[in-house]
Tab-separated table of N, CA and C in Angstrom:
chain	number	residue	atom	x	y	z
A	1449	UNK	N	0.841	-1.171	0.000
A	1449	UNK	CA	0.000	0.000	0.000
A	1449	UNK	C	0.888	1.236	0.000
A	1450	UNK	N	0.845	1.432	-0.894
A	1450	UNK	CA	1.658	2.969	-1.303
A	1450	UNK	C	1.010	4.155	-0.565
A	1451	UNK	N	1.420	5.470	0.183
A	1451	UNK	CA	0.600	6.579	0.581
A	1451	UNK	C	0.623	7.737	-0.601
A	1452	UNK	N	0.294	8.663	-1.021
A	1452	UNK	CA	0.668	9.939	-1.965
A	1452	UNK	C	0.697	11.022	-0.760
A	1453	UNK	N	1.951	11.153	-1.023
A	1453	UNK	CA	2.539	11.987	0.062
A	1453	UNK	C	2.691	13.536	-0.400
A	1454	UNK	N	2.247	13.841	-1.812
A	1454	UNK	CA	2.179	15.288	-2.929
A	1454	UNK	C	0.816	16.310	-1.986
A	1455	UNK	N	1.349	17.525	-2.105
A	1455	UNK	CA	0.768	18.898	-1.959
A	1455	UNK	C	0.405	19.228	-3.081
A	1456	UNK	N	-0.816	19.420	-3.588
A	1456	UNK	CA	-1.092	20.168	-4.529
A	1456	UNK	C	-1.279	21.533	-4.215
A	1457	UNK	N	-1.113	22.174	-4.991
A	1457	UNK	CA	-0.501	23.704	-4.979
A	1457	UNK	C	-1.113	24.812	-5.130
A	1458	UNK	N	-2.904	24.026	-5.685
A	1458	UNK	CA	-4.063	25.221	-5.371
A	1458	UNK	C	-3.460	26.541	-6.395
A	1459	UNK	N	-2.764	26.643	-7.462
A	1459	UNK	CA	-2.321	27.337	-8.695
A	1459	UNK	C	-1.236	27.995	-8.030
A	1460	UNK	N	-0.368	27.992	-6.819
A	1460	UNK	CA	0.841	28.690	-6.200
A	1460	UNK	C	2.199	27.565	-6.328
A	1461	UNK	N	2.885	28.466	-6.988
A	1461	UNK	CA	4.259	28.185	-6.700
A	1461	UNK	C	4.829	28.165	-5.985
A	1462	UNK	N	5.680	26.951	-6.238
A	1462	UNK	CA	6.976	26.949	-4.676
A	1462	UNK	C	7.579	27.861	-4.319
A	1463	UNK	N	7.854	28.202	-3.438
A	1463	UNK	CA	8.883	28.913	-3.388
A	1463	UNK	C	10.234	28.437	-3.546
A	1464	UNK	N	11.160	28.870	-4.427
A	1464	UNK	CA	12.803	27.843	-4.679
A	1464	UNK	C	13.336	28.195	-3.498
A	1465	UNK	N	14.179	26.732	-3.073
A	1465	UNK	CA	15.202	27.094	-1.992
A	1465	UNK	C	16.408	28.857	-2.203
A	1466	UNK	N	16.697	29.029	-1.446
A	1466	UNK	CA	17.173	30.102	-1.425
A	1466	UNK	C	19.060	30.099	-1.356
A	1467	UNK	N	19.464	30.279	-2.542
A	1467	UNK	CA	20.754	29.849	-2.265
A	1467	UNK	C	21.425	31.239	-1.490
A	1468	UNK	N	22.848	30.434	-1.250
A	1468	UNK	CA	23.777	31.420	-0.471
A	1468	UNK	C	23.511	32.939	-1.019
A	1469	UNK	N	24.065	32.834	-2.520
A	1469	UNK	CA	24.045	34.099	-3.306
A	1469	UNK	C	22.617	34.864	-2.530
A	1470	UNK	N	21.599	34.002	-2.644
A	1470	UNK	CA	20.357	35.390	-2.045
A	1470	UNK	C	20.059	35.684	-0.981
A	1471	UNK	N	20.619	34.701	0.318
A	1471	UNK	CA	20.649	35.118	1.508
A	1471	UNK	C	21.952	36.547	1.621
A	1472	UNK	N	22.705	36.612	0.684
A	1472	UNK	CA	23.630	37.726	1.334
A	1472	UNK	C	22.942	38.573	0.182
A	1473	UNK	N	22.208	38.664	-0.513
A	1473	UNK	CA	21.820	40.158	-0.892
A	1473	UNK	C	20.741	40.410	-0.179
A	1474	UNK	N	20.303	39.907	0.808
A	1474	UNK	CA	19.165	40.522	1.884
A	1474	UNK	C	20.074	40.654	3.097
A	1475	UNK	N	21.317	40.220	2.986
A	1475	UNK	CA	21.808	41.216	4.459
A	1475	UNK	C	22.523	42.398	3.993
A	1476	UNK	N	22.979	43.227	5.171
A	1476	UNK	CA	23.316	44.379	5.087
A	1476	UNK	C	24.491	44.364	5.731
A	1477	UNK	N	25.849	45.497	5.388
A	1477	UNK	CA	26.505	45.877	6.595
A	1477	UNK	C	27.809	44.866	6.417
A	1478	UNK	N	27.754	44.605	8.102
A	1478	UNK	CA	29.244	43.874	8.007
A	1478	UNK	C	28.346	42.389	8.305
A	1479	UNK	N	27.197	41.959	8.721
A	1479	UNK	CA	26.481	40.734	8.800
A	1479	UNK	C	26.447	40.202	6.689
A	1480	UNK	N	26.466	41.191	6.104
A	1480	UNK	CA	26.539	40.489	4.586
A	1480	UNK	C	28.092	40.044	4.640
A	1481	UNK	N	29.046	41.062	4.764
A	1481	UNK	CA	30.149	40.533	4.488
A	1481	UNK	C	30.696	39.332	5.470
A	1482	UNK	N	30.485	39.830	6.802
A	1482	UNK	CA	30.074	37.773	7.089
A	1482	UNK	C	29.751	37.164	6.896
A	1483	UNK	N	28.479	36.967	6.197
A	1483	UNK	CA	27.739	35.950	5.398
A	1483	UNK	C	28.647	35.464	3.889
A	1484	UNK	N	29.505	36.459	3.449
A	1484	UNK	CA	29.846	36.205	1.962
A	1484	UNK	C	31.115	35.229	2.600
A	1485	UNK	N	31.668	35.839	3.542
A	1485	UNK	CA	33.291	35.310	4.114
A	1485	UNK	C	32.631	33.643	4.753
A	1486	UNK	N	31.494	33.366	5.244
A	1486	UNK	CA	30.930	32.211	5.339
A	1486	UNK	C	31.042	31.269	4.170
A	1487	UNK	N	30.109	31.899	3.501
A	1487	UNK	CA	29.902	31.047	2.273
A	1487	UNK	C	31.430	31.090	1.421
A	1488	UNK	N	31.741	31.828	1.769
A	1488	UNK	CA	33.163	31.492	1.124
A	1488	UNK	C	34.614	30.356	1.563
A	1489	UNK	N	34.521	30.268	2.778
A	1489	UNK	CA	35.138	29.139	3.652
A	1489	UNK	C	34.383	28.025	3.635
A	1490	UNK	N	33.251	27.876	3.932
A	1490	UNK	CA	32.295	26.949	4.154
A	1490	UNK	C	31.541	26.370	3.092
A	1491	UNK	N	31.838	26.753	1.726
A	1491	UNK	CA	30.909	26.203	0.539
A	1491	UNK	C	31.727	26.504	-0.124
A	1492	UNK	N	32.998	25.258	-1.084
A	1492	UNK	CA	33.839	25.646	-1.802
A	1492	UNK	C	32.712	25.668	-3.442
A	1493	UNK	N	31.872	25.238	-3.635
A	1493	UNK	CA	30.983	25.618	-4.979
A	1493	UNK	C	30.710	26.750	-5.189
A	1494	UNK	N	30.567	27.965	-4.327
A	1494	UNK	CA	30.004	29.197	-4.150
A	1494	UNK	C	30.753	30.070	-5.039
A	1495	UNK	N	32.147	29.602	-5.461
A	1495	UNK	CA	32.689	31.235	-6.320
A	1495	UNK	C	33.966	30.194	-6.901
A	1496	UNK	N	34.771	30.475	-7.439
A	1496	UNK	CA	36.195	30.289	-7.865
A	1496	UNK	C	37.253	30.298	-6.821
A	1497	UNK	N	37.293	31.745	-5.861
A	1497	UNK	CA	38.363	31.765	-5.393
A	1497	UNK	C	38.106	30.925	-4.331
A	1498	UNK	N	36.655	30.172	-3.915
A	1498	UNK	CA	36.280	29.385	-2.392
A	1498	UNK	C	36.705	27.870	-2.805
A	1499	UNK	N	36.815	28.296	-4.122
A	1499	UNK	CA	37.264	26.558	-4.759
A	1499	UNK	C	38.855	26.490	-4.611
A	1500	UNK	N	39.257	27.903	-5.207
A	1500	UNK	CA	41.088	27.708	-4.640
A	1500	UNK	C	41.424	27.679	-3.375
A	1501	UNK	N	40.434	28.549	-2.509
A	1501	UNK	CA	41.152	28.204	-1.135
A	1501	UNK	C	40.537	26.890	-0.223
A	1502	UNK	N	39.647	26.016	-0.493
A	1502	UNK	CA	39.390	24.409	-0.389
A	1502	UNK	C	40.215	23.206	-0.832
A	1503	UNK	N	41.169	24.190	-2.259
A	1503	UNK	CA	41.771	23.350	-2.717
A	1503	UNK	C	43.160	23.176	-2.265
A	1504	UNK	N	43.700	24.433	-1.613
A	1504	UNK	CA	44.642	25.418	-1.095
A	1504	UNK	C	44.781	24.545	0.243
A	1505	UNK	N	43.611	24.420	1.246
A	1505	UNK	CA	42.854	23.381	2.098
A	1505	UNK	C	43.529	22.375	2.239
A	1506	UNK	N	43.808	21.374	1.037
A	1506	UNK	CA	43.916	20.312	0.971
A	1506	UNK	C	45.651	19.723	0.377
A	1507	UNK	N	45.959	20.613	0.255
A	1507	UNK	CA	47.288	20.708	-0.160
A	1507	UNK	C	48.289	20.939	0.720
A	1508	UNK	N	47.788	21.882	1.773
A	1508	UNK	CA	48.058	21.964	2.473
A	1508	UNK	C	48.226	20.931	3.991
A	1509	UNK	N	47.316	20.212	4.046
A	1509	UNK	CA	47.101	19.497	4.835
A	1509	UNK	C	48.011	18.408	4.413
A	1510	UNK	N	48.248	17.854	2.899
A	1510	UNK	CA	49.141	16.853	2.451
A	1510	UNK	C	50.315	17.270	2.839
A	1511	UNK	N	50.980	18.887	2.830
A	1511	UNK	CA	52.361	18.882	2.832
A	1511	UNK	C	52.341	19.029	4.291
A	1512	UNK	N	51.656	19.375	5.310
A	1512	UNK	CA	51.816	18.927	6.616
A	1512	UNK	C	52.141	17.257	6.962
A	1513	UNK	N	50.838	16.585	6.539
A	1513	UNK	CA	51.733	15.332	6.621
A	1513	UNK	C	52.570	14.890	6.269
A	1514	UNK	N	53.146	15.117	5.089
A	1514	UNK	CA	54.456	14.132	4.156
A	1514	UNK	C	55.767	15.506	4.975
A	1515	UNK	N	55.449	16.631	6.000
A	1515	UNK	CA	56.475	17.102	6.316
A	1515	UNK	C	56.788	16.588	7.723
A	1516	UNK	N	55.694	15.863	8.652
A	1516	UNK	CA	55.381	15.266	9.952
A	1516	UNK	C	56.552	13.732	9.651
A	1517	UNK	N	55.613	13.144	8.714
A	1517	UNK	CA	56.343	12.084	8.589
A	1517	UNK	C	58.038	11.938	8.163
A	1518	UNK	N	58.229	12.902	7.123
A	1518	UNK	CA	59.477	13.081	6.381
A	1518	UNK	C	60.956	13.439	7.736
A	1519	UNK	N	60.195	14.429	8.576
A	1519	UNK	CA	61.163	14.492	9.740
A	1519	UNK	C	60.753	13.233	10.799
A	1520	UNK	N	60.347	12.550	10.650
A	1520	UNK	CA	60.418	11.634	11.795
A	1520	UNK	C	61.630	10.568	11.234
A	1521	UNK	N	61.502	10.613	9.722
A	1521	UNK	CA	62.718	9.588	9.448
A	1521	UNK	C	64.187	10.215	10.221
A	1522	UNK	N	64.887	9.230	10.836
A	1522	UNK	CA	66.435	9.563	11.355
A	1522	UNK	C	67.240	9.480	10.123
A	1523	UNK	N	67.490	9.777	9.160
A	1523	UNK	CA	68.082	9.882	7.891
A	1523	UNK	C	68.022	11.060	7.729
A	1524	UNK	N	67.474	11.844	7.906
A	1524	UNK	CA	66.877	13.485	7.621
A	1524	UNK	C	66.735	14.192	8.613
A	1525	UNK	N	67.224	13.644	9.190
A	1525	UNK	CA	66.925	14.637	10.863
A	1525	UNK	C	68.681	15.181	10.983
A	1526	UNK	N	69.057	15.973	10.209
A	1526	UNK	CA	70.119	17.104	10.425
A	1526	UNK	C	70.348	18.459	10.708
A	1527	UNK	N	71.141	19.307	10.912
A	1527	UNK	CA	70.942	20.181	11.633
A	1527	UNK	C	69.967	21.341	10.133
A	1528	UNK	N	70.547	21.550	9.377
A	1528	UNK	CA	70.275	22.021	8.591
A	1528	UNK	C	68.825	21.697	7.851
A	1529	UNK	N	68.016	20.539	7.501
A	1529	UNK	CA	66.834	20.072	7.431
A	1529	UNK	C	65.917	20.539	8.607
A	1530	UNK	N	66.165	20.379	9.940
A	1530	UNK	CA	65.136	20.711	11.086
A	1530	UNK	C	65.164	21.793	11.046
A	1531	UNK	N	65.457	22.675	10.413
A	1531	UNK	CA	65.021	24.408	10.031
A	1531	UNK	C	63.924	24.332	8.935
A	1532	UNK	N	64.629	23.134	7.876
A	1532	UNK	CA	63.329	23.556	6.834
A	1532	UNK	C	62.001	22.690	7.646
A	1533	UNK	N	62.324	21.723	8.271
A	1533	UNK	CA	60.920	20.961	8.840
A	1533	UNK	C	60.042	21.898	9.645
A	1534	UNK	N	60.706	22.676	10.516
A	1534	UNK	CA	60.069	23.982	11.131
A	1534	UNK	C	59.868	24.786	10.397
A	1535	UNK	N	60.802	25.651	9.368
A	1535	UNK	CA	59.389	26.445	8.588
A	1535	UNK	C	58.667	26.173	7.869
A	1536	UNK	N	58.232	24.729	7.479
A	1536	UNK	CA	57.183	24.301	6.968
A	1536	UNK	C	56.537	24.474	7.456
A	1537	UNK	N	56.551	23.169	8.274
A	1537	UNK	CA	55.552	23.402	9.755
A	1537	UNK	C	54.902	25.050	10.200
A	1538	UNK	N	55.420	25.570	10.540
A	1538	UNK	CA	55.066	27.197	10.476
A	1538	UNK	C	54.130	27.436	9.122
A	1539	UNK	N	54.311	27.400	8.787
A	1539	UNK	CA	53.696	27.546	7.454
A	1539	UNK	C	52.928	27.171	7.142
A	1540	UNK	N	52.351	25.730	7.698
A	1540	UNK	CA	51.426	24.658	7.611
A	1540	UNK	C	50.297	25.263	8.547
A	1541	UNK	N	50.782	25.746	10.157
A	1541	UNK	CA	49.996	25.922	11.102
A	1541	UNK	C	49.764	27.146	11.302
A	1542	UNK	N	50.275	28.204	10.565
A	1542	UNK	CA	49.915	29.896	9.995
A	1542	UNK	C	48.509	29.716	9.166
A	1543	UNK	N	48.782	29.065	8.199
A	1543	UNK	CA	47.479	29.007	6.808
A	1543	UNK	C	46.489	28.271	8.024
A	1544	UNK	N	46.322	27.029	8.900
A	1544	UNK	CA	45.903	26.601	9.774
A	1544	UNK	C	44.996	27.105	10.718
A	1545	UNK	N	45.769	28.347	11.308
A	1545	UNK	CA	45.548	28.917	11.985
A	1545	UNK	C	44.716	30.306	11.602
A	1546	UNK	N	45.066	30.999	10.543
A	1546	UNK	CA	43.566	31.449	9.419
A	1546	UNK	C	42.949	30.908	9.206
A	1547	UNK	N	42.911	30.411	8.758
A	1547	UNK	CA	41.392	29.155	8.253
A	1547	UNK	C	40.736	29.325	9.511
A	1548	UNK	N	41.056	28.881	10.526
A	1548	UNK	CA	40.098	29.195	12.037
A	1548	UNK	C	39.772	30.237	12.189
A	1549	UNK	N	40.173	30.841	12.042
A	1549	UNK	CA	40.207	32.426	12.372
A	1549	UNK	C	38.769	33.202	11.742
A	1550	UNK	N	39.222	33.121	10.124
A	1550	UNK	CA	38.105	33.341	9.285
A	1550	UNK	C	36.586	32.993	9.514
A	1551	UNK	N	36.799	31.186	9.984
A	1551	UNK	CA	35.286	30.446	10.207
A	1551	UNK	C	34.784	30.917	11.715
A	1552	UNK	N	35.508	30.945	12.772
A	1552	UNK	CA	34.876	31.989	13.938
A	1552	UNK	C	34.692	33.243	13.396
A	1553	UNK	N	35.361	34.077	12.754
A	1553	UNK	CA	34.599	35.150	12.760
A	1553	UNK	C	33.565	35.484	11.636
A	1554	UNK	N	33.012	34.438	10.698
A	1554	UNK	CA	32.321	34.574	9.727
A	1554	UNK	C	31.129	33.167	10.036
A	1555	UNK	N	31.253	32.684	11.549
A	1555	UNK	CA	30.099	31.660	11.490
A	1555	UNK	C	28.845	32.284	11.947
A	1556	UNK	N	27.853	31.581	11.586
A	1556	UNK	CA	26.404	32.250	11.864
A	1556	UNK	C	26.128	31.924	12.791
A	1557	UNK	N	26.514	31.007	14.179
A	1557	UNK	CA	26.506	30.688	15.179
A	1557	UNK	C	27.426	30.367	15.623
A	1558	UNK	N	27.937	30.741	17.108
A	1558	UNK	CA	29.348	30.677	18.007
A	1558	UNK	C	29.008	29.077	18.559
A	1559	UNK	N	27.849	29.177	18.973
A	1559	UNK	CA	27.554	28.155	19.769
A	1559	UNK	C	27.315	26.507	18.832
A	1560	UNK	N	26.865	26.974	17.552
A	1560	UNK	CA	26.647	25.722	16.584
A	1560	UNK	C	28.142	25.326	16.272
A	1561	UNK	N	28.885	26.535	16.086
A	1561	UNK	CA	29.952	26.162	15.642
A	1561	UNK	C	30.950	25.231	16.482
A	1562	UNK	N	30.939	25.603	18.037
A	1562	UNK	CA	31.586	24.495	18.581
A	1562	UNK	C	31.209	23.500	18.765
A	1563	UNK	N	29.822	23.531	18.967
A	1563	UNK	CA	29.082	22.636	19.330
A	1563	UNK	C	29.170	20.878	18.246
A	1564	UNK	N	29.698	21.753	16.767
A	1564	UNK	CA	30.021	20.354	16.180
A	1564	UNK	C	31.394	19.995	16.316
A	1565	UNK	N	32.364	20.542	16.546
A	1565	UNK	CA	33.797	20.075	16.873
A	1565	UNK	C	33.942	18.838	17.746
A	1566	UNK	N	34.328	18.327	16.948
A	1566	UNK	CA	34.495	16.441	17.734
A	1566	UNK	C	35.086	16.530	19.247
């Protein structure tokens, strides 16, 4: 037994979901440009440059690991290498450490936002 679970629509249209793009042309101020800096960290589909810095994201995160692991080998652990392993590292946990930065101050909730952190 199948149910029909359809609304008929009485001659009214849906209303379409409302993408990112139209929630920030109904805000104003510095709450739009939080909203754009949101959708821009948080939805790499939203523009080009949210796709380079997702992708930026992820590249990053690879050369952190292959630089974690690369100094743990004792073959490479010289005086001269543990400078470059540290300013990687630096480098790794700078971009790191923006990325956080950006999503606290561009989340739409303080409290949602920690609230999903494992």
């Amino acid at each position: 037994m199948l149910i029909d679970l359809t609304i008929e629509s009485h001659g009214e249209t849906p209303e379409p979901e409302m993408t990112h793009s139209m929630i920030i042309s109904h805000e104003v101020g510095f709450q739009r440009w939080r909203s754009a800096l949101w959708g821009f960290v948080e939805y790499p589909k939203s523009s080009i440059p949210a796709r380079i810095w997702a992708t930026s994201n992820i590249i990053i995160i690879v050369i952190s690991v292959i630089n974690l692991v690369w100094e743990s080998i004792p073959k490479y652990r010289k005086d001269k290498s543990i400078e470059t392993f540290f300013i990687v590292d630096t480098v790794c946990v700078s971009y790191f450490t923006l990325d956080l930065v950006l999503r606290i101050m561009s989340t739409p909730s303080l409290r949602n936002f920690f609230k999903s952190c494992p």
